[in-house]
mmCIF file of C-alpha atoms in Angstrom:
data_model
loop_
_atom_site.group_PDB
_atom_site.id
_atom_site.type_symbol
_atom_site.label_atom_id
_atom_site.label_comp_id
_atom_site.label_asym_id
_atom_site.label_seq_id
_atom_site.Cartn_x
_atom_site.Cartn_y
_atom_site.Cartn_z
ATOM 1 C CA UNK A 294 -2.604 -25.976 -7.241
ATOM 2 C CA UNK A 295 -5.913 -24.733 -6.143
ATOM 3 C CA UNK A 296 -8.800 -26.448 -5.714
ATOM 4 C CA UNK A 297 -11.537 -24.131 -6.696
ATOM 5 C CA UNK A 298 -13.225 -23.968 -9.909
ATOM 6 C CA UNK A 299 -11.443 -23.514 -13.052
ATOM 7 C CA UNK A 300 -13.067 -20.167 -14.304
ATOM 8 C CA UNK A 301 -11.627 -17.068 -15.628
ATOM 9 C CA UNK A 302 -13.450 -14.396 -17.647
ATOM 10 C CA UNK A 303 -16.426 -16.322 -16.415
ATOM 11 C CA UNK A 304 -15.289 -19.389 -18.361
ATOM 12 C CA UNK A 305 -15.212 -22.818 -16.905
ATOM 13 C CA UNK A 306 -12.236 -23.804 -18.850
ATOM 14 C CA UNK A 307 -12.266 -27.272 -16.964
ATOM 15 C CA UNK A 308 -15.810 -27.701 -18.958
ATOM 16 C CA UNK A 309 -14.073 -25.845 -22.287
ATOM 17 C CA UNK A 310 -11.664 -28.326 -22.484
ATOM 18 C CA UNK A 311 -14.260 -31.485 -21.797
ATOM 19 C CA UNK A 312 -16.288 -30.019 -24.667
ATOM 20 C CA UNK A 313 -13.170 -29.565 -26.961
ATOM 21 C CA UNK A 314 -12.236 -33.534 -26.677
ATOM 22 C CA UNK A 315 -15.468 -34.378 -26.184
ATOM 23 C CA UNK A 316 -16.841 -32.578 -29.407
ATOM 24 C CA UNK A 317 -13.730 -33.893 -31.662
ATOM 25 C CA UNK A 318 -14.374 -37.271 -30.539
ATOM 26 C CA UNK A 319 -18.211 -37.730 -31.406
ATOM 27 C CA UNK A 320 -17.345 -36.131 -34.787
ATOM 28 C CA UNK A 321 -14.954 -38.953 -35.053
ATOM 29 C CA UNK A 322 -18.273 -41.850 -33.725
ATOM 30 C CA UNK A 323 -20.121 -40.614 -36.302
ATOM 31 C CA UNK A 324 -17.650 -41.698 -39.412
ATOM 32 C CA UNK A 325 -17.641 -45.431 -40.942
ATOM 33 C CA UNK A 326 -14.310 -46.249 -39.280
ATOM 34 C CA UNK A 327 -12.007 -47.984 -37.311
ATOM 35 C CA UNK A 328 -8.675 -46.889 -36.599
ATOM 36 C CA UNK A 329 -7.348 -43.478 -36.997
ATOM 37 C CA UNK A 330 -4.898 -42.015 -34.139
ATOM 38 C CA UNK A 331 -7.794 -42.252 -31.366
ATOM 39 C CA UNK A 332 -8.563 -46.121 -32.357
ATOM 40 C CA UNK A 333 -6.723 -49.489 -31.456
ATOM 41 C CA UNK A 334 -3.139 -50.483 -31.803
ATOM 42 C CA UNK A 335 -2.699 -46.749 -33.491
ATOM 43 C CA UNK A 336 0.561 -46.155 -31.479
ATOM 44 C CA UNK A 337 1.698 -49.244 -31.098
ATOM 45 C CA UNK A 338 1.651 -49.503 -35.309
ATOM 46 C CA UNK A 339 3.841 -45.936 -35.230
ATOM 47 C CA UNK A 340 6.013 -47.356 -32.689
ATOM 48 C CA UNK A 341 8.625 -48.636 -35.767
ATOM 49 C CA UNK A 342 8.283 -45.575 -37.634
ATOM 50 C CA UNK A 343 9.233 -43.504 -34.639
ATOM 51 C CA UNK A 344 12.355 -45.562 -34.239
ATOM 52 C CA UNK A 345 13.483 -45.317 -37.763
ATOM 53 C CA UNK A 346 13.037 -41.399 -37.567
ATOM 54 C CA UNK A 347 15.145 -41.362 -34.795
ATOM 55 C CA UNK A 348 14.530 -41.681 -31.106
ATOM 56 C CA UNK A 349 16.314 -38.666 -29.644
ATOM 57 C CA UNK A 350 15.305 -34.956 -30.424
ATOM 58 C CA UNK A 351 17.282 -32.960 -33.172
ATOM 59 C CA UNK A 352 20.190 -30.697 -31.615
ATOM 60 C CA UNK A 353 19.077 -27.767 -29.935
ATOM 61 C CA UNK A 354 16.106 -29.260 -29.618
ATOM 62 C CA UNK A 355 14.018 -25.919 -28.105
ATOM 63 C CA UNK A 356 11.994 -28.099 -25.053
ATOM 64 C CA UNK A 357 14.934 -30.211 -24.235
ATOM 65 C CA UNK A 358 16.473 -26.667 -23.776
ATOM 66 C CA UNK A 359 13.999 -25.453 -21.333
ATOM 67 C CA UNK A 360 14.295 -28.517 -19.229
ATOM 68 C CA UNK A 361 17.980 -28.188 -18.772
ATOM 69 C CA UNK A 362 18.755 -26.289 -15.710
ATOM 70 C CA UNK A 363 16.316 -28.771 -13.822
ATOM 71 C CA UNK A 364 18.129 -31.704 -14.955
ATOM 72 C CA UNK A 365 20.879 -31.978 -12.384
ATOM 73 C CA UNK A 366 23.054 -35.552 -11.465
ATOM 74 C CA UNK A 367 20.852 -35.572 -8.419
ATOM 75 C CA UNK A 368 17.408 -35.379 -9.796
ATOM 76 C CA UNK A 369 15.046 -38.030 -10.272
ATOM 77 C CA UNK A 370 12.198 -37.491 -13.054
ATOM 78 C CA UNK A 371 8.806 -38.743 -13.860
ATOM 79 C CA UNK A 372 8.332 -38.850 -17.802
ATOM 80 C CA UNK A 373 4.469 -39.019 -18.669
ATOM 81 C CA UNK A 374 3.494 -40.660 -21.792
ATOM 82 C CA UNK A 375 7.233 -41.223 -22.529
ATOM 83 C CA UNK A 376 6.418 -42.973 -26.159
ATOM 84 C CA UNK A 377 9.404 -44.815 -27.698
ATOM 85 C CA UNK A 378 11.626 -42.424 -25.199
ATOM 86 C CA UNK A 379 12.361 -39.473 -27.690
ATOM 87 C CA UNK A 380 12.932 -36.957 -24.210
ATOM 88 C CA UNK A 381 13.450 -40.431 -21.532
ATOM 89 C CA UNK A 382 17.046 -41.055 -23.224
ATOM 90 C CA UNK A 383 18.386 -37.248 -22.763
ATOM 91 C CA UNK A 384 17.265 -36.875 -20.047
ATOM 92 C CA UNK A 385 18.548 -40.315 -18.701
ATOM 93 C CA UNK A 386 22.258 -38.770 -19.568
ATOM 94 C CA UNK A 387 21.546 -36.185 -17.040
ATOM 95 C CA UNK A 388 19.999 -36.905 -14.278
ATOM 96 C CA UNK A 389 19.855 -39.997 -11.450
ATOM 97 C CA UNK A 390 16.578 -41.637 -12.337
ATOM 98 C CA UNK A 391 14.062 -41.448 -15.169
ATOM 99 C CA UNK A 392 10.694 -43.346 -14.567
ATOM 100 C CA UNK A 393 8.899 -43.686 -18.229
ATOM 101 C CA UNK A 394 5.222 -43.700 -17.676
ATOM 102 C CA UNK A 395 3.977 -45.294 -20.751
ATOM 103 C CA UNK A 396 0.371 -47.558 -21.936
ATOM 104 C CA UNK A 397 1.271 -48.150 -24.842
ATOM 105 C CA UNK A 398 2.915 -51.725 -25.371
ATOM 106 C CA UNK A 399 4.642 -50.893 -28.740
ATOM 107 C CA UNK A 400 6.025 -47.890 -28.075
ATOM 108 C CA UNK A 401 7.306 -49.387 -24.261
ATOM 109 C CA UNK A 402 9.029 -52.169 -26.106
ATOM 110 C CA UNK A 403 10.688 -49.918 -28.317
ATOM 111 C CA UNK A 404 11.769 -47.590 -25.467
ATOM 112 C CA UNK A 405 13.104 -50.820 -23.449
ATOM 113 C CA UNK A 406 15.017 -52.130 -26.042
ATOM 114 C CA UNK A 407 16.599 -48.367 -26.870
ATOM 115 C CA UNK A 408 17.827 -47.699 -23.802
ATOM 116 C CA UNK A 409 19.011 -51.588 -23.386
ATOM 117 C CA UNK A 410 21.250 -50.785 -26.288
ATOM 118 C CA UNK A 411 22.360 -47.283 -25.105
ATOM 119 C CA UNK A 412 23.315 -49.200 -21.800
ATOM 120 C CA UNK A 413 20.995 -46.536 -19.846
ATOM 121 C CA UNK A 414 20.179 -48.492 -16.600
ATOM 122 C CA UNK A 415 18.589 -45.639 -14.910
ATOM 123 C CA UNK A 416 15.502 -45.528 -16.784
ATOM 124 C CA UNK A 417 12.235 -48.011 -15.991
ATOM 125 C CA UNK A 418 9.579 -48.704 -18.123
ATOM 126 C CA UNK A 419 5.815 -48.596 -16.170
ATOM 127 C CA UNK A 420 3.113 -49.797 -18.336
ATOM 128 C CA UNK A 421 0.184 -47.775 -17.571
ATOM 129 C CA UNK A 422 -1.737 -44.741 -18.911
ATOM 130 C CA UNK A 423 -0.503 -41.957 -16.134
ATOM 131 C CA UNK A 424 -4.542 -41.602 -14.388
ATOM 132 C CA UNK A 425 -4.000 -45.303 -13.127
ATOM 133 C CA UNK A 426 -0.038 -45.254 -13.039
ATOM 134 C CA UNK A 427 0.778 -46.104 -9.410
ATOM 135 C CA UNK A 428 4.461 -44.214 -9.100
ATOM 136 C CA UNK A 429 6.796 -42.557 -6.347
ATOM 137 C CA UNK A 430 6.998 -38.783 -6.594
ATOM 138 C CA UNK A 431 10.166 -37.309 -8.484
ATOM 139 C CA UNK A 432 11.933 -33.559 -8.343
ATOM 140 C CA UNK A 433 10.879 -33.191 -12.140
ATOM 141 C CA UNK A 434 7.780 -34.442 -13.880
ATOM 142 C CA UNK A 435 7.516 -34.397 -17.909
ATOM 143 C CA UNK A 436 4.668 -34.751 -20.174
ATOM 144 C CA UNK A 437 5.513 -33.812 -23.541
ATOM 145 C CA UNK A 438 2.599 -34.161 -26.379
ATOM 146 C CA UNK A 439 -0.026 -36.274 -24.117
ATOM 147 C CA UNK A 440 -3.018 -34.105 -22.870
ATOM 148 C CA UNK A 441 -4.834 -33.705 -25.924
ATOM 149 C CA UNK A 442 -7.260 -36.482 -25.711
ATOM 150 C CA UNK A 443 -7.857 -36.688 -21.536
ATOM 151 C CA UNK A 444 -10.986 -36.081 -20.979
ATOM 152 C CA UNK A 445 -10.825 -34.957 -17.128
ATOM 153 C CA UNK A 446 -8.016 -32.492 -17.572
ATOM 154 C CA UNK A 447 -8.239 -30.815 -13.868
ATOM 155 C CA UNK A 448 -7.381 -34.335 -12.056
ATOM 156 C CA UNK A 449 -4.713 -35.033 -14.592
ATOM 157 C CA UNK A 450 -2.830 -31.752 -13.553
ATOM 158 C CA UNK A 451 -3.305 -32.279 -9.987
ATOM 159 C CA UNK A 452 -1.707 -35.605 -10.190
ATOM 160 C CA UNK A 453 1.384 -34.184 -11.952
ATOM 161 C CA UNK A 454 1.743 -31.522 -9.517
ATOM 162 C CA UNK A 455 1.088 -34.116 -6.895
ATOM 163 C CA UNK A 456 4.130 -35.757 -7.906
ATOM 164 C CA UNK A 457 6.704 -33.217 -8.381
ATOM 165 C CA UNK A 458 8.802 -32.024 -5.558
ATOM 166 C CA UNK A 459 10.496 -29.182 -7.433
ATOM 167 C CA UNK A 460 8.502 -28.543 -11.137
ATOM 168 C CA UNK A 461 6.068 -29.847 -13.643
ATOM 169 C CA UNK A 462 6.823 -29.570 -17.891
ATOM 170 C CA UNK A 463 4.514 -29.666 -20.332
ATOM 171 C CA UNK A 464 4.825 -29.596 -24.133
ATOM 172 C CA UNK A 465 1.724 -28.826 -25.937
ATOM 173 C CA UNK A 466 0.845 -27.495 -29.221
ATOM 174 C CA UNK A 467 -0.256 -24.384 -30.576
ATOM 175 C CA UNK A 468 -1.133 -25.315 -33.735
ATOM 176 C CA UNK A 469 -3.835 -28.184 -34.609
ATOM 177 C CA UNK A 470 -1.941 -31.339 -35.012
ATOM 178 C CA UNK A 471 -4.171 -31.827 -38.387
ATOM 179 C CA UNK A 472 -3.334 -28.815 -39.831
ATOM 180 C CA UNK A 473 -1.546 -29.826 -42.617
ATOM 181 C CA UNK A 474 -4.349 -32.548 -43.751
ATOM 182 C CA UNK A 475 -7.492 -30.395 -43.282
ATOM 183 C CA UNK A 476 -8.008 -28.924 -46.472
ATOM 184 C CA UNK A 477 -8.504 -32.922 -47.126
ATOM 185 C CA UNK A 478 -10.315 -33.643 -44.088
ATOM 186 C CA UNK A 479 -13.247 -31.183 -45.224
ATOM 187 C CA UNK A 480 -12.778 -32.258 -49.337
ATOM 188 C CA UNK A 481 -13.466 -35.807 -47.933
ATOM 189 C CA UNK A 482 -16.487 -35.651 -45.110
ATOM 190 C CA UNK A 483 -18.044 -32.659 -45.910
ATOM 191 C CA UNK A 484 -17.419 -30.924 -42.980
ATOM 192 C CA UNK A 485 -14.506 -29.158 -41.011
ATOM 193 C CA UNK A 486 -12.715 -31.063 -38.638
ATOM 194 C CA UNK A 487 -13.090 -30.490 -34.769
ATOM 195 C CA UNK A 488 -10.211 -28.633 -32.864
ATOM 196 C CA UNK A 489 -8.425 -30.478 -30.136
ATOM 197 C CA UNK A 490 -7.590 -28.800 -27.233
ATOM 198 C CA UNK A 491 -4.600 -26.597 -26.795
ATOM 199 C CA UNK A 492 -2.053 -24.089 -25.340
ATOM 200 C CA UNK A 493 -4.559 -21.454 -25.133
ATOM 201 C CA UNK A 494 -6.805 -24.154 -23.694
ATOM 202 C CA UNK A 495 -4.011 -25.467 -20.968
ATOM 203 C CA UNK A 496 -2.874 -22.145 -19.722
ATOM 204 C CA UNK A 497 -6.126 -20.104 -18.853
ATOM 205 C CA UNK A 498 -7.196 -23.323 -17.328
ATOM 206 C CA UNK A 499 -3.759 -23.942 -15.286
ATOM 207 C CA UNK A 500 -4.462 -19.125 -14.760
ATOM 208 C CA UNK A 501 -7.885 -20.290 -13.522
ATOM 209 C CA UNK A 502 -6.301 -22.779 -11.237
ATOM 210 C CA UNK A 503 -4.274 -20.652 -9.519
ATOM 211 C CA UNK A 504 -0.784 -21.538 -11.744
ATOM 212 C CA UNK A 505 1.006 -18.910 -12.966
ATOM 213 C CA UNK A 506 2.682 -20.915 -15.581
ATOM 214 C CA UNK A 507 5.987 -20.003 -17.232
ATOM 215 C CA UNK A 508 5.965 -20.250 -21.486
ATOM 216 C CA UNK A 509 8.344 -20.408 -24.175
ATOM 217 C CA UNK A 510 7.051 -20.394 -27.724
ATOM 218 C CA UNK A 511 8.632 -23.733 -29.319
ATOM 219 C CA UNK A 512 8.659 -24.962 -33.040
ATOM 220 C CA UNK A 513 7.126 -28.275 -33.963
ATOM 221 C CA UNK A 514 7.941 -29.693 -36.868
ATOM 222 C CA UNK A 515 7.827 -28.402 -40.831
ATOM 223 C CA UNK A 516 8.732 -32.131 -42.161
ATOM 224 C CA UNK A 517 7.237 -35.742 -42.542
ATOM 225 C CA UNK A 518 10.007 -38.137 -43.610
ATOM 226 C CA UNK A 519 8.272 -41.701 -45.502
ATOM 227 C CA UNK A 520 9.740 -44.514 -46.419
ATOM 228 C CA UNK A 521 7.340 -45.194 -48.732
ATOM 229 C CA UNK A 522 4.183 -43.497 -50.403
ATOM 230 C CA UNK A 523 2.549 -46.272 -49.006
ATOM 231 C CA UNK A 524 3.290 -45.493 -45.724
ATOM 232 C CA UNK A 525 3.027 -41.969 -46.131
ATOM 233 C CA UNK A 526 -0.985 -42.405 -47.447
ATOM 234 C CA UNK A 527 -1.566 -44.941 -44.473
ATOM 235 C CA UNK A 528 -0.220 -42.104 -41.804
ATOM 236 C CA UNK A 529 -2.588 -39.579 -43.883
ATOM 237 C CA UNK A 530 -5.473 -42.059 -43.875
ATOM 238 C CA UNK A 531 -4.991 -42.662 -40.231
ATOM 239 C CA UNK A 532 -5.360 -38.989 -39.674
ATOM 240 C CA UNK A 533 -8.767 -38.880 -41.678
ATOM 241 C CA UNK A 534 -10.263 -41.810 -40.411
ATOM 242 C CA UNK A 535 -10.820 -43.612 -43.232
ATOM 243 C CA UNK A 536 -12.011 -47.132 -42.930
ATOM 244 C CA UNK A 537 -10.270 -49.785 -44.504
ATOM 245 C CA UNK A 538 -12.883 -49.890 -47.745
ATOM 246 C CA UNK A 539 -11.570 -46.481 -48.531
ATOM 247 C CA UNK A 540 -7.621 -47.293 -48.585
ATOM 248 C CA UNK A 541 -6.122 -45.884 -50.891
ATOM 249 C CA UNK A 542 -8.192 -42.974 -51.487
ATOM 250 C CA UNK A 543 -8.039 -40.461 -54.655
ATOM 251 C CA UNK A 544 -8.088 -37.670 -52.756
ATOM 252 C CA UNK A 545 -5.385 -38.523 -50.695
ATOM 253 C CA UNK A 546 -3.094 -40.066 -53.146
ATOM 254 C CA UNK A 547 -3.767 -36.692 -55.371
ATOM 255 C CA UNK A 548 -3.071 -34.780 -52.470
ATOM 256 C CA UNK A 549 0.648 -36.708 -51.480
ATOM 257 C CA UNK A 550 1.499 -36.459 -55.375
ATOM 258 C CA UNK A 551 1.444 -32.664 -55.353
ATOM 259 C CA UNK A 552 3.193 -32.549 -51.493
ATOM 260 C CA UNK A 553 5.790 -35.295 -51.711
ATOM 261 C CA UNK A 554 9.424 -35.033 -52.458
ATOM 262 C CA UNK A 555 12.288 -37.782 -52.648
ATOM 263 C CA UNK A 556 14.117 -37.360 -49.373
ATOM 264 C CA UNK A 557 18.367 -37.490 -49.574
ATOM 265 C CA UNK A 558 17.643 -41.028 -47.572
ATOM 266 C CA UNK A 559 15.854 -42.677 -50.980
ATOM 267 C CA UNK A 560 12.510 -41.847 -48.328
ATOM 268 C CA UNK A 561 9.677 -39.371 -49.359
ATOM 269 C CA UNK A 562 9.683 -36.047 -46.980
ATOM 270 C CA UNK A 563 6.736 -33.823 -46.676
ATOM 271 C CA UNK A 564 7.696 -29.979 -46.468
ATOM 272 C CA UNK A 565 4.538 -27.841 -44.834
ATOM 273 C CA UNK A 566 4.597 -24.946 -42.598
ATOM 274 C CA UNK A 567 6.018 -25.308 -39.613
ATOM 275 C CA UNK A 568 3.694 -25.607 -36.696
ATOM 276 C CA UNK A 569 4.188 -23.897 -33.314
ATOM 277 C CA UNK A 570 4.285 -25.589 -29.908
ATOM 278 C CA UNK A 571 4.708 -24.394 -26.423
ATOM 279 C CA UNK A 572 6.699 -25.366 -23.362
ATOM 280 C CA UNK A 573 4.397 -24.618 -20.006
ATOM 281 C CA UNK A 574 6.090 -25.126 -16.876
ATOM 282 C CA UNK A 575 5.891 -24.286 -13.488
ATOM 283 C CA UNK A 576 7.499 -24.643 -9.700
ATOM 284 C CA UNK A 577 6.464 -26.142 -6.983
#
């Protein structure tokens, strides 16, 4: 990867993408909360949830696809920001080594205890965020659904390319992650919500780089599954911020009334449009 500055069409889309998580976060300072998906223990609480929907991607999963041919028996592979090991797992099945590159302690234990009971002894768990993580290069490195927050996005990608011997894959979205609440998110603080960074955002900054990143277009999801409509308005209220005082909220209980369904499961599912994702990759 180059090392000259990230501008193309006379953007500086190292700075773009600074102001995009910087801008989205200060909106976020400036509400009475605590909590939300940027606050404390927010992935450890969704660590559960994530096992109960199901650790492993659906068939023909679209990313898992792309990945394929670079999963061989021989291959060792980094996964960054591995979560509760939704990718670690298949890709465990195919290759020689996965290394799971995860901070967060809930979703680590989760992933241990998975792959303990799957009998996978070729994955290990390192518990750090990946800008401190202190790991051996692999042929492969993975980071599926993580750069949206990092601030310093240029030394991020450098380290990832640092550490693959063959390619780097990224997952990212296309849509807002928040799509499907904003309507609410404006109804309830007045204001529209800041955008978070994305695959626009990631690939004229990897162009500006000097990457000349492959893409396939990917869906995300079109379905929440809930236990509970309790759950369900805590997951919503986690994505608007709202403080504690403000649980539950009209607004959002109005809102899940007229967008919940029972699921088959005795659950609640949550039908929206689907949202569109990308897988970016490139050789070394």
């Amino acid at each position: 990867m180059a090392e000259d500055r990230a501008v193309l069409f006379g953007i500086d889309w190292a700075a773009r993408w600074r102001t995009l998580v910087d801008e989205r976060n200060a909106q976020v300072e400036r509400l009475p909360r605590r909590g939300g998906p940027a606050g404390p223990g927010y992935w450890d609480r969704r660590a559960e949830e994530w096992r109960r929907l199901g650790l492993a991607p659906p068939p023909g999963d679209r990313f898992l696809a792309v990945l394929e041919p670079a999963l061989t028996p021989d291959a060792t592979v980094l996964d960054v920001g591995a979560g509760t090991g939704r990718y670690a797992f298949p890709m465990a099945a195919r290759v020689r080594h996965v290394t799971a590159v995860e901070p967060s302690a809930g979703m680590r234990a989760v992933l241990e205890e998975e792959a303990a009971r799957l009998g996978l002894r070729n994955v290990t768990a390192v518990p750090a965020a990946w800008e401190e993580a202190a790991v051996e290069p692999a042929d492969v490195v993975v980071c599926s659904h993580v750069v949206y927050g990092v601030r310093e996005m240029v030394p991020f990608l450098r380290k990832l390319e640092r550490h693959a011997r063959r390619a780097v894959y990224l997952s990212i979205r296309v849509s807002q992650f928040d799509q499907y609440v904003l309507p609410l998110w404006e109804r309830i603080w007045g204001e529209p919500r800041r955008p978070e960074p994305g695959f626009i955002d990631l690939y004229n900054l990897l162009y500006a780089l000097g990457v000349r990143a492959n893409v396939a277009l990917i869906p995300f999801y079109g379905r929440r599954t809930f236990a509970s409509a309790e759950e369900a308005a805590a997951t919503v209220a986690d994505l608007l911020f709202l403080p504690e005082d403000r649980r539950p909220h009209p607004e959002v209980e109005r809102y899940l009334r007229e967008h919940l369904r029972p699921a088959e499961d005795g659950g609640l599912t949550w039908d929206f449009p689907p949202l569109q994702a990308a897988a970016v990759w490139w050789e070394r």
